[in-house]
CSV table of C-alpha atoms in Angstrom, one decimal:
chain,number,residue,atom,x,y,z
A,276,UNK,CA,393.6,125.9,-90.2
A,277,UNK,CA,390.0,125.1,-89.3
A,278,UNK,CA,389.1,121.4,-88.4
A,279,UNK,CA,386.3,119.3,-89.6
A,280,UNK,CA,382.9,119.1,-87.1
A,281,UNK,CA,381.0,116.2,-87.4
A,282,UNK,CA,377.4,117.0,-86.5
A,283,UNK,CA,375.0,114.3,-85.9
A,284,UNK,CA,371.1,115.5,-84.9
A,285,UNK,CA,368.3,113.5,-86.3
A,286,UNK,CA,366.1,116.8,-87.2
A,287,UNK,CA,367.5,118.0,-90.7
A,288,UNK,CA,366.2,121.6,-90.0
A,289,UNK,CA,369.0,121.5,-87.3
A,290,UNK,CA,371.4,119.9,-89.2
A,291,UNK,CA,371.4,122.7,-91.7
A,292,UNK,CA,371.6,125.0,-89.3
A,293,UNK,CA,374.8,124.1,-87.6
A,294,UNK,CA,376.4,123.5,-91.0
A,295,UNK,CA,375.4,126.7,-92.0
A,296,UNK,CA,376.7,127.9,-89.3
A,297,UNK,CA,380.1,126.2,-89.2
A,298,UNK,CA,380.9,126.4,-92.7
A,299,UNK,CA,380.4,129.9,-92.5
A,300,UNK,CA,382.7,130.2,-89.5
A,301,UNK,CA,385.2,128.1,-92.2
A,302,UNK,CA,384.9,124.6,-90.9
A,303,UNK,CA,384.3,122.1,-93.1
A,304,UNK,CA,381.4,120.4,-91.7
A,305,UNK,CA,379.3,116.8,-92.6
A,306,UNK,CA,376.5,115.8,-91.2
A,307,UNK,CA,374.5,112.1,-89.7
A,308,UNK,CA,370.9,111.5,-89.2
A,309,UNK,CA,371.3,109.0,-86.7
A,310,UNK,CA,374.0,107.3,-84.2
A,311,UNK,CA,374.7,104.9,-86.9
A,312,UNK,CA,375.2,106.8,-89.8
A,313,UNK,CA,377.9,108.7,-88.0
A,314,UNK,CA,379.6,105.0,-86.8
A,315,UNK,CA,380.3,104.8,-90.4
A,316,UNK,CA,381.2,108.2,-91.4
A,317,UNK,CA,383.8,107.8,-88.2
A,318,UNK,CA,385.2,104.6,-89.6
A,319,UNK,CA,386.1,106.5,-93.1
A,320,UNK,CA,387.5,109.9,-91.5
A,321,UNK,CA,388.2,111.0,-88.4
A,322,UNK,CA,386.9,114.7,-86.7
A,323,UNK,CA,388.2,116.5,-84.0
A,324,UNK,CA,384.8,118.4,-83.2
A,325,UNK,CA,381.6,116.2,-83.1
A,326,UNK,CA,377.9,117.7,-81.9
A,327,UNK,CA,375.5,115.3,-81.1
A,328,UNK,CA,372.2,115.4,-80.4
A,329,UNK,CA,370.9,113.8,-77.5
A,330,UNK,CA,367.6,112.1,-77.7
A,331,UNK,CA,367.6,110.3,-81.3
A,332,UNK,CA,365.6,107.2,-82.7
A,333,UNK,CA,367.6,104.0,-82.4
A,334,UNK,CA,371.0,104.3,-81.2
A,335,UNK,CA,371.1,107.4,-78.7
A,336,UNK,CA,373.9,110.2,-78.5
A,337,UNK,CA,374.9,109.1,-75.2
A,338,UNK,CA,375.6,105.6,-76.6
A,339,UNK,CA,377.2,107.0,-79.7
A,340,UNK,CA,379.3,109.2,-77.5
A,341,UNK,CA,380.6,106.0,-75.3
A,342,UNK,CA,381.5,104.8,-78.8
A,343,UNK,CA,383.1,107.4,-80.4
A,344,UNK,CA,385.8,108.6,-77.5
A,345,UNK,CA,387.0,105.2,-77.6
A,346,UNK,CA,387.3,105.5,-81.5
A,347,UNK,CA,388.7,109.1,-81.3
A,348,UNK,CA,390.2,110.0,-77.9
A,349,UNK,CA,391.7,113.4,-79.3
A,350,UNK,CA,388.3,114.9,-79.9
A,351,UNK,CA,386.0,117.1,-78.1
A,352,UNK,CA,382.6,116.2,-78.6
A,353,UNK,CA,379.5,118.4,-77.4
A,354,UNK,CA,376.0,116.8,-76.7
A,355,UNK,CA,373.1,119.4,-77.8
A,356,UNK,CA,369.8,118.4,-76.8
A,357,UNK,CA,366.1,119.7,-76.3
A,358,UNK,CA,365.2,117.8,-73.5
A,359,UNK,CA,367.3,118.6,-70.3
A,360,UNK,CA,365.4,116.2,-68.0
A,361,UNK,CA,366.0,112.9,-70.0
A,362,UNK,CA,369.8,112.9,-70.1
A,363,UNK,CA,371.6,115.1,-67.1
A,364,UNK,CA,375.0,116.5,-67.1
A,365,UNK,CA,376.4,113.6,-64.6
A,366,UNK,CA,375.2,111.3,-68.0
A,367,UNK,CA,377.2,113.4,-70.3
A,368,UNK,CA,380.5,113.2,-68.5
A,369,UNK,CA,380.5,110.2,-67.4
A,370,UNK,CA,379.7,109.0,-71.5
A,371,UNK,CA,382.7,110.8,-72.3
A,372,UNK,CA,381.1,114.6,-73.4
A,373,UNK,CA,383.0,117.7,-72.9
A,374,UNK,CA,380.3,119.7,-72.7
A,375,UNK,CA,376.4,119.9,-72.8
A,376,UNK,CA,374.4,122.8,-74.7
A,377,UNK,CA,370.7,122.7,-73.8
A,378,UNK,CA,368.6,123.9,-77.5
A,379,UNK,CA,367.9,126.7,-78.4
A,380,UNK,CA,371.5,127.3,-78.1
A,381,UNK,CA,372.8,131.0,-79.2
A,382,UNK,CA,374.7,130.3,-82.7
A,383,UNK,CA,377.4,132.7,-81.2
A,384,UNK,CA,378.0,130.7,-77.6
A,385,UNK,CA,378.3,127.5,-80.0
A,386,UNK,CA,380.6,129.1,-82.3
A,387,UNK,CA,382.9,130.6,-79.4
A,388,UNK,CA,382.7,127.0,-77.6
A,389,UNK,CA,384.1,125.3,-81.0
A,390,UNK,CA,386.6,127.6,-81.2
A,391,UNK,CA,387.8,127.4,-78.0
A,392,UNK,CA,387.7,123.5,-78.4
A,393,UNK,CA,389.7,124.2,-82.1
A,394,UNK,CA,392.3,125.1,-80.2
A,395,UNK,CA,392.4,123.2,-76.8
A,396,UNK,CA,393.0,120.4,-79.8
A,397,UNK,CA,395.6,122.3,-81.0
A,398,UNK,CA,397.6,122.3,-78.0
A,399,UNK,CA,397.1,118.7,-77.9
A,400,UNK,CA,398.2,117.9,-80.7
A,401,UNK,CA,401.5,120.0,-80.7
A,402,UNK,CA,402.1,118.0,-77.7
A,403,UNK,CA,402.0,114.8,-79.5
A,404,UNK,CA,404.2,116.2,-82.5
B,87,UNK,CA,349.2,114.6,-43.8
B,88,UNK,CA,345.7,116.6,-43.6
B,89,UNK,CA,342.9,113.9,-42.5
B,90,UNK,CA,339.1,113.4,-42.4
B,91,UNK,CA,337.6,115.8,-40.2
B,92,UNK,CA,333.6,116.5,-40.6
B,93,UNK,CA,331.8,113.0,-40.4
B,94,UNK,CA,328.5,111.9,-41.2
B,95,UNK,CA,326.6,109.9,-38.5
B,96,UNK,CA,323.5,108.1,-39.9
B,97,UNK,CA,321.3,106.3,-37.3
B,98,UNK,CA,317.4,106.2,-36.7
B,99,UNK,CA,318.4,106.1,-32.9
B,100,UNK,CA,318.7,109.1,-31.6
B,101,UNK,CA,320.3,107.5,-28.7
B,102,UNK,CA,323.0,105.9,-31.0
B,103,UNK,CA,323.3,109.0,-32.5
B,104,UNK,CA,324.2,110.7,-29.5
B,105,UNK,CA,326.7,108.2,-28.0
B,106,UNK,CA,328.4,108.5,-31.7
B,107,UNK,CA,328.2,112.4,-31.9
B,108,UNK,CA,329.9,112.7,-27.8
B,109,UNK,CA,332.6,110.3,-28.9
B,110,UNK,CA,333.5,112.2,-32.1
B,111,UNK,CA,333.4,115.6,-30.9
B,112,UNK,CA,335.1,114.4,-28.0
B,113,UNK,CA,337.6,113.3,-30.4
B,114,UNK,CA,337.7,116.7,-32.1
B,115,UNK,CA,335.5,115.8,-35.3
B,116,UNK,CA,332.9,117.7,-36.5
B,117,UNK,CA,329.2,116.0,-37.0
B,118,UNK,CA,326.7,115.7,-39.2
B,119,UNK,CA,323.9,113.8,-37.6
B,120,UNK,CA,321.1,112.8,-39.4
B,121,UNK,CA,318.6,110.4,-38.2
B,122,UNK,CA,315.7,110.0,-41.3
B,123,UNK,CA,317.3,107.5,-43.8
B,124,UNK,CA,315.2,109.1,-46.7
B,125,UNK,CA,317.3,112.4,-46.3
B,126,UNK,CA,320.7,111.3,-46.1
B,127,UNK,CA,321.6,111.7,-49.8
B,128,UNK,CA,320.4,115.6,-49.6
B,129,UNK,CA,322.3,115.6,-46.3
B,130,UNK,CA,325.5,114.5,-48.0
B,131,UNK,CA,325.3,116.8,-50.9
B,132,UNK,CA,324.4,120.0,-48.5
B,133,UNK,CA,327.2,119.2,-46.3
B,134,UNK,CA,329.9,117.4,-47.9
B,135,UNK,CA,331.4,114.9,-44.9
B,136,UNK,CA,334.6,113.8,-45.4
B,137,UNK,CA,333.4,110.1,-43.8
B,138,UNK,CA,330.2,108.5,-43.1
B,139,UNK,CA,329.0,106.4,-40.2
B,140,UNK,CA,326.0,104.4,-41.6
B,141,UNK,CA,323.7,102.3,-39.6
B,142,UNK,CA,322.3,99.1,-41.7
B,143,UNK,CA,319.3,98.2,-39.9
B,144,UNK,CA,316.9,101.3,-40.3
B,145,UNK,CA,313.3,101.9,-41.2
B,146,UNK,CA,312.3,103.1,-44.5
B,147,UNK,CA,315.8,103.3,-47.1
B,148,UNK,CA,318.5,100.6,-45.4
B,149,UNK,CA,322.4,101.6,-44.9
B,150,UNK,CA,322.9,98.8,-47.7
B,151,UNK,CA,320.7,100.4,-50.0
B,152,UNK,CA,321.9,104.5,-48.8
B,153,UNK,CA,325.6,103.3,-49.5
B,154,UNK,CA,324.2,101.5,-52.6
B,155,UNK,CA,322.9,104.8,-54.3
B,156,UNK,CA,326.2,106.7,-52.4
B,157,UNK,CA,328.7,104.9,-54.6
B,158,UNK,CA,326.5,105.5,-57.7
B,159,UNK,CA,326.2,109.2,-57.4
B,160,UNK,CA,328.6,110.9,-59.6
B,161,UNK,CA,329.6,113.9,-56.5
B,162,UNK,CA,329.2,111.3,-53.2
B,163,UNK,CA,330.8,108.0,-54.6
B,164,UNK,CA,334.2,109.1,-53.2
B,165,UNK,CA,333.2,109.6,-49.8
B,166,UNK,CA,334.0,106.4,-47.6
B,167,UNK,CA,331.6,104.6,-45.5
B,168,UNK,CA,331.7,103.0,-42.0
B,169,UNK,CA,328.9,100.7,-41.5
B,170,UNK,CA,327.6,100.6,-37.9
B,171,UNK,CA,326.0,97.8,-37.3
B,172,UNK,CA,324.1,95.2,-34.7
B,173,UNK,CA,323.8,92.9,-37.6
B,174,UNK,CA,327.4,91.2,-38.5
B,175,UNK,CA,326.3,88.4,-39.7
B,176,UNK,CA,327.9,86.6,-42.8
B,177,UNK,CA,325.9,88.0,-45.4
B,178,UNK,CA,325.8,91.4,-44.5
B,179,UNK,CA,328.9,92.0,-43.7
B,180,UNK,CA,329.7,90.4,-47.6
B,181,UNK,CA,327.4,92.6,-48.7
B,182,UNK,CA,328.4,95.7,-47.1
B,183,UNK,CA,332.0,95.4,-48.6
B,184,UNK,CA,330.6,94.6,-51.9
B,185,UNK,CA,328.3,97.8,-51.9
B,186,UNK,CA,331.7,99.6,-51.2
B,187,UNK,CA,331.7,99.8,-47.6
B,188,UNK,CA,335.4,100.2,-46.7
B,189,UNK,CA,334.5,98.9,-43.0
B,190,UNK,CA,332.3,98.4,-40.4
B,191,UNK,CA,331.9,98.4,-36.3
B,192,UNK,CA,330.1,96.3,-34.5
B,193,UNK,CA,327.3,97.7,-32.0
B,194,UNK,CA,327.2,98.4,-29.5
B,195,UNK,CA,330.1,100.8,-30.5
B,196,UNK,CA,333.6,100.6,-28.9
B,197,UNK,CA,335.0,104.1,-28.6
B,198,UNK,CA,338.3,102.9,-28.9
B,199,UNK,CA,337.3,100.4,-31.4
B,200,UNK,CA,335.4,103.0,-33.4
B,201,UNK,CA,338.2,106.0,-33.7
B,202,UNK,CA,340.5,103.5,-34.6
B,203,UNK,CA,339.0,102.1,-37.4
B,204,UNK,CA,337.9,106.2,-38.7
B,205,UNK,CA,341.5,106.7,-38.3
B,206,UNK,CA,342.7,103.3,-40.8
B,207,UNK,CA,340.3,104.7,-43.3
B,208,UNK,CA,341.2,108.6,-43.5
B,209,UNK,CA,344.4,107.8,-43.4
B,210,UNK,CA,343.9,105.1,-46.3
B,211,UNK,CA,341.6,107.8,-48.0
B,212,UNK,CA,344.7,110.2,-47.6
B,213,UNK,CA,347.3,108.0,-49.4
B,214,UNK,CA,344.6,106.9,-52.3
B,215,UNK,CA,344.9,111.5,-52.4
B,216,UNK,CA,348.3,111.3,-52.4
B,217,UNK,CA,348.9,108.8,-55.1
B,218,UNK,CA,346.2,110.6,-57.4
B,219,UNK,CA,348.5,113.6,-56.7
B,220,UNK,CA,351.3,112.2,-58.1
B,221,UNK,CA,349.7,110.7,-60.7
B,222,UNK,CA,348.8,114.3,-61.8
B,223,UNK,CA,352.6,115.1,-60.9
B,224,UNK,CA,353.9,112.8,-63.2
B,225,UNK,CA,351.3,113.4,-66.0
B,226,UNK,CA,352.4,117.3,-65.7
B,227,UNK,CA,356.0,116.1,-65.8
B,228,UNK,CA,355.5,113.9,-69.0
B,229,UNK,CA,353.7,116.6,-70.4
B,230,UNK,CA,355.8,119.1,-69.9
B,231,UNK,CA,358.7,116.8,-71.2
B,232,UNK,CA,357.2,116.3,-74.4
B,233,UNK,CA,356.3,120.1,-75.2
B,234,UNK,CA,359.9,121.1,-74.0
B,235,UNK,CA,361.5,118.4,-76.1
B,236,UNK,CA,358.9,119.4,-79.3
B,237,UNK,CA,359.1,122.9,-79.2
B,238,UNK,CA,362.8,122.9,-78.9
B,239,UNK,CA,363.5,121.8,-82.0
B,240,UNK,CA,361.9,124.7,-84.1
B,241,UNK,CA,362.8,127.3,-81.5
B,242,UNK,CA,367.0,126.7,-82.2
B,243,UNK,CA,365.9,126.8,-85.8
B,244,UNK,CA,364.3,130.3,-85.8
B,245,UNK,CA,367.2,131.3,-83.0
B,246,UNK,CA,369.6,129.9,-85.7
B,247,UNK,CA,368.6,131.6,-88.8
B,248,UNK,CA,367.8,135.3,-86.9
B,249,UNK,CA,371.4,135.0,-85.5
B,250,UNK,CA,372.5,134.5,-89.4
B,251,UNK,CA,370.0,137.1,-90.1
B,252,UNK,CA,371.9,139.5,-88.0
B,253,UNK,CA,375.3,138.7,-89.0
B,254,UNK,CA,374.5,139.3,-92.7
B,255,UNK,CA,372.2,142.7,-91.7
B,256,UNK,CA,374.7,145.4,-91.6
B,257,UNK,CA,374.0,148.3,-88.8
B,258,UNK,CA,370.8,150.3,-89.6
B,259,UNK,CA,369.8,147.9,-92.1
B,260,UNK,CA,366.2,147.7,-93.1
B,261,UNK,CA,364.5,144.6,-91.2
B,262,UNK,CA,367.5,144.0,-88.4
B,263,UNK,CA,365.0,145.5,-85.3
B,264,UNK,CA,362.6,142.4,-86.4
B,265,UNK,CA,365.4,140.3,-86.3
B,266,UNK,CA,366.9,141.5,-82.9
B,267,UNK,CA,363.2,141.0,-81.9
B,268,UNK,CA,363.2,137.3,-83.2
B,269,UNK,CA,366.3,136.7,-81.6
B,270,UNK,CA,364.9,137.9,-78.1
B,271,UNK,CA,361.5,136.8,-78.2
B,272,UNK,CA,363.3,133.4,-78.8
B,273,UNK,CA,365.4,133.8,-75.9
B,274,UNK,CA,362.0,134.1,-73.7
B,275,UNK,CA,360.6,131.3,-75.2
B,276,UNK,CA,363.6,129.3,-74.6
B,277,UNK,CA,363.8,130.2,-71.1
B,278,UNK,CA,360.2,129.7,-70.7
B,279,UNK,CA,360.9,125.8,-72.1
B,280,UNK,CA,363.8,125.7,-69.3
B,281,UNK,CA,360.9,126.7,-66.7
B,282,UNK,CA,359.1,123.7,-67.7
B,283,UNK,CA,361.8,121.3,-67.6
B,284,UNK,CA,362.2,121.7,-63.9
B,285,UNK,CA,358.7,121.4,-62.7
B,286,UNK,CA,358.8,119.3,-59.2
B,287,UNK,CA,355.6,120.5,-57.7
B,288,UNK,CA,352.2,121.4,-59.0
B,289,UNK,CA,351.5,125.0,-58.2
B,290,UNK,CA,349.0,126.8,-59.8
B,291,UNK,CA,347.1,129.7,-59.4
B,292,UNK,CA,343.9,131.4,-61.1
B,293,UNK,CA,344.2,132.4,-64.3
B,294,UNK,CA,340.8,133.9,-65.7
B,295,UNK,CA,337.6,133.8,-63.3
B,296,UNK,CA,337.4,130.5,-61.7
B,297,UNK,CA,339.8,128.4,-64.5
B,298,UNK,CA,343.7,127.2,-63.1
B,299,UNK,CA,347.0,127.4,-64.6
B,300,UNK,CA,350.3,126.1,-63.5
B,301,UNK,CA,352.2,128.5,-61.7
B,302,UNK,CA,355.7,128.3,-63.7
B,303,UNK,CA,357.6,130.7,-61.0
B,304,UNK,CA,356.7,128.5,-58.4
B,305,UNK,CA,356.3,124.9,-59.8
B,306,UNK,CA,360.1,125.3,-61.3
B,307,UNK,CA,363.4,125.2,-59.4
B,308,UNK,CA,364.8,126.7,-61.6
């Protein structure tokens, strides 16, 4: 069964993309405009796949990241961003990412990283069953 | 650290200006000496010194007044002056720093004395370089940033939608070479972007007849 992917990027051009992109891989896929928005989306539903964007007005992904793997610990979160410099991989990790996709990322690495993800979760969850 | 090498010696003693000229070249400088104060502005512009040594006390034009039109000439303001000088008194010596004098040395000159203080203000002329290098560093840096940051945006948008182009164009379809194309052309740009990112050092190299562009290959670690 394919999961629900929370995608948070503050550009709606992108955010249409990746649902496009999802939903037409089968996940069932909502969207947030900012770090906040997707606090409350979170605190109605949970998701095992979230894809933030990095560098957004008011509350950034790395912040929202630190937030989120304390609200949902079986999750894989990925951070997507256009600017490498600002935030570097030793940021990511240590703010709780699994991985880090600098834009423009190839639709077809990000799909096979999600479903690679789609099923590390899997595992994890049979083990909690 | 590369430092002040051709210097300037301005002094209607020809004496003066010989002690002066035996020291430096003795000290491996190369001189300029110039001995009529009415020619010492054409003299700067013909030769471009790196330093001048500027007598005050001279007939006709005065080193106050040469270093006075010096630092408002739009090509000789940045060149540094050492006045040389029998007159220290109170006054002058105010004046001398105000007219933008960055020292002065007392006559009759000290060698030792002398080379030192040459040596305090190339190497202060040296650091000011430095620091307006990596003012330009940083300004490339921010720059780059921003247009990495900006044009990343749209280029996973147009990646995006040829990818989904693709997918939906079945083999041989009309219009799936453009959007192969789009997809790699993308990919360049994209890797161009990454280029930019990592910028540490400002390379460049000539672009069309005298004009400069940042050398990506070299400027980028990556």
């Amino acid at each position: 069964m394919k999961k629900r992917v929370l995608i948070v990027d503050d550009e709606k051009e992108i955010r249409d993309l990746f649902r496009r992109v999802l939903e037409s891989a089968g996940y069932e896929v909502e969207t947030a405009a900012s770090g906040e928005e997707a606090l409350e989306i979170i605190e109605k539903k949970k998701f095992p796949l979230l894809l933030f964007d990095l560098n957004m007005p008011g509350m950034d992904g790395i912040e929202l990241c630190k937030r989120v793997r304390t609200l949902l610990p079986i999750s894989i979160i990925f951070a997507i961003t256009g600017y490498a410099s600002l935030f570097h991989l030793h940021d990511c990790r240590q703010a709780g990412f699994d991985d880090y996709f600098i834009k423009p990322v190839s639709i077809k690495t990000l799909l096979d990283e999600v479903e690679i993800a789609s099923k590390k979760i899997d595992r994890w969850l049979d083990r909690t069953n | 650290m590369t430092l002040c090498n051709k210097v300037m010696v301005v002094d209607d003693s020809r004496v003066n200006l010989k002690i002066i000229d035996l020291i430096l070249r003795r000290a491996g400088y190369e001189t300029v000496l110039v001995a009529d104060s009415g020619s010492v502005l054409k003299a700067v512009r013909d030769s471009d010194p790196c330093l001048i040594l500027l007598d005050i006390d001279m007939p006709g034009l005065s080193g106050l007044e040469i270093c006075r039109q010096l630092k408002e000439s739009d090509d000789c303001s940045h060149i540094p002056v050492i006045f040389v000088t029998g007159n220290t008194d109170d006054a002058t010596i105010k004046k001398a720093f105000a007219l933008g004098g960055r020292d002065y040395v007392r006559k009759p000159v000290n060698e030792v004395e002398l080379l030192a203080r040459m040596l305090a203000v190339s190497v202060q002329l040296e650091l000011t370089e430095r620091l307006k290098y990596e003012e330009k560093m940083s300004g490339i840096l921010e720059l780059a940033g921003t247009i990495c940051h900006e044009f990343n945006q749209p280029l996973q948008v147009i990646l995006g939608s040829a990818e989904l182009l693709l997918q939906k164009l079945p083999v041989g379809a009309t219009g799936r070479t453009l959007a192969e194309t789009i997809v790699n052309q993308t990919c360049k740009l994209g890797e161009i972007n990454r280029k930019l990112m990592n910028i540490t050092t400002y390379e460049h190299k000539l672009y069309i007849g005298n004009s400069r562009i940042v050398d990506l290959e070299k400027a980028s670690t990556r």
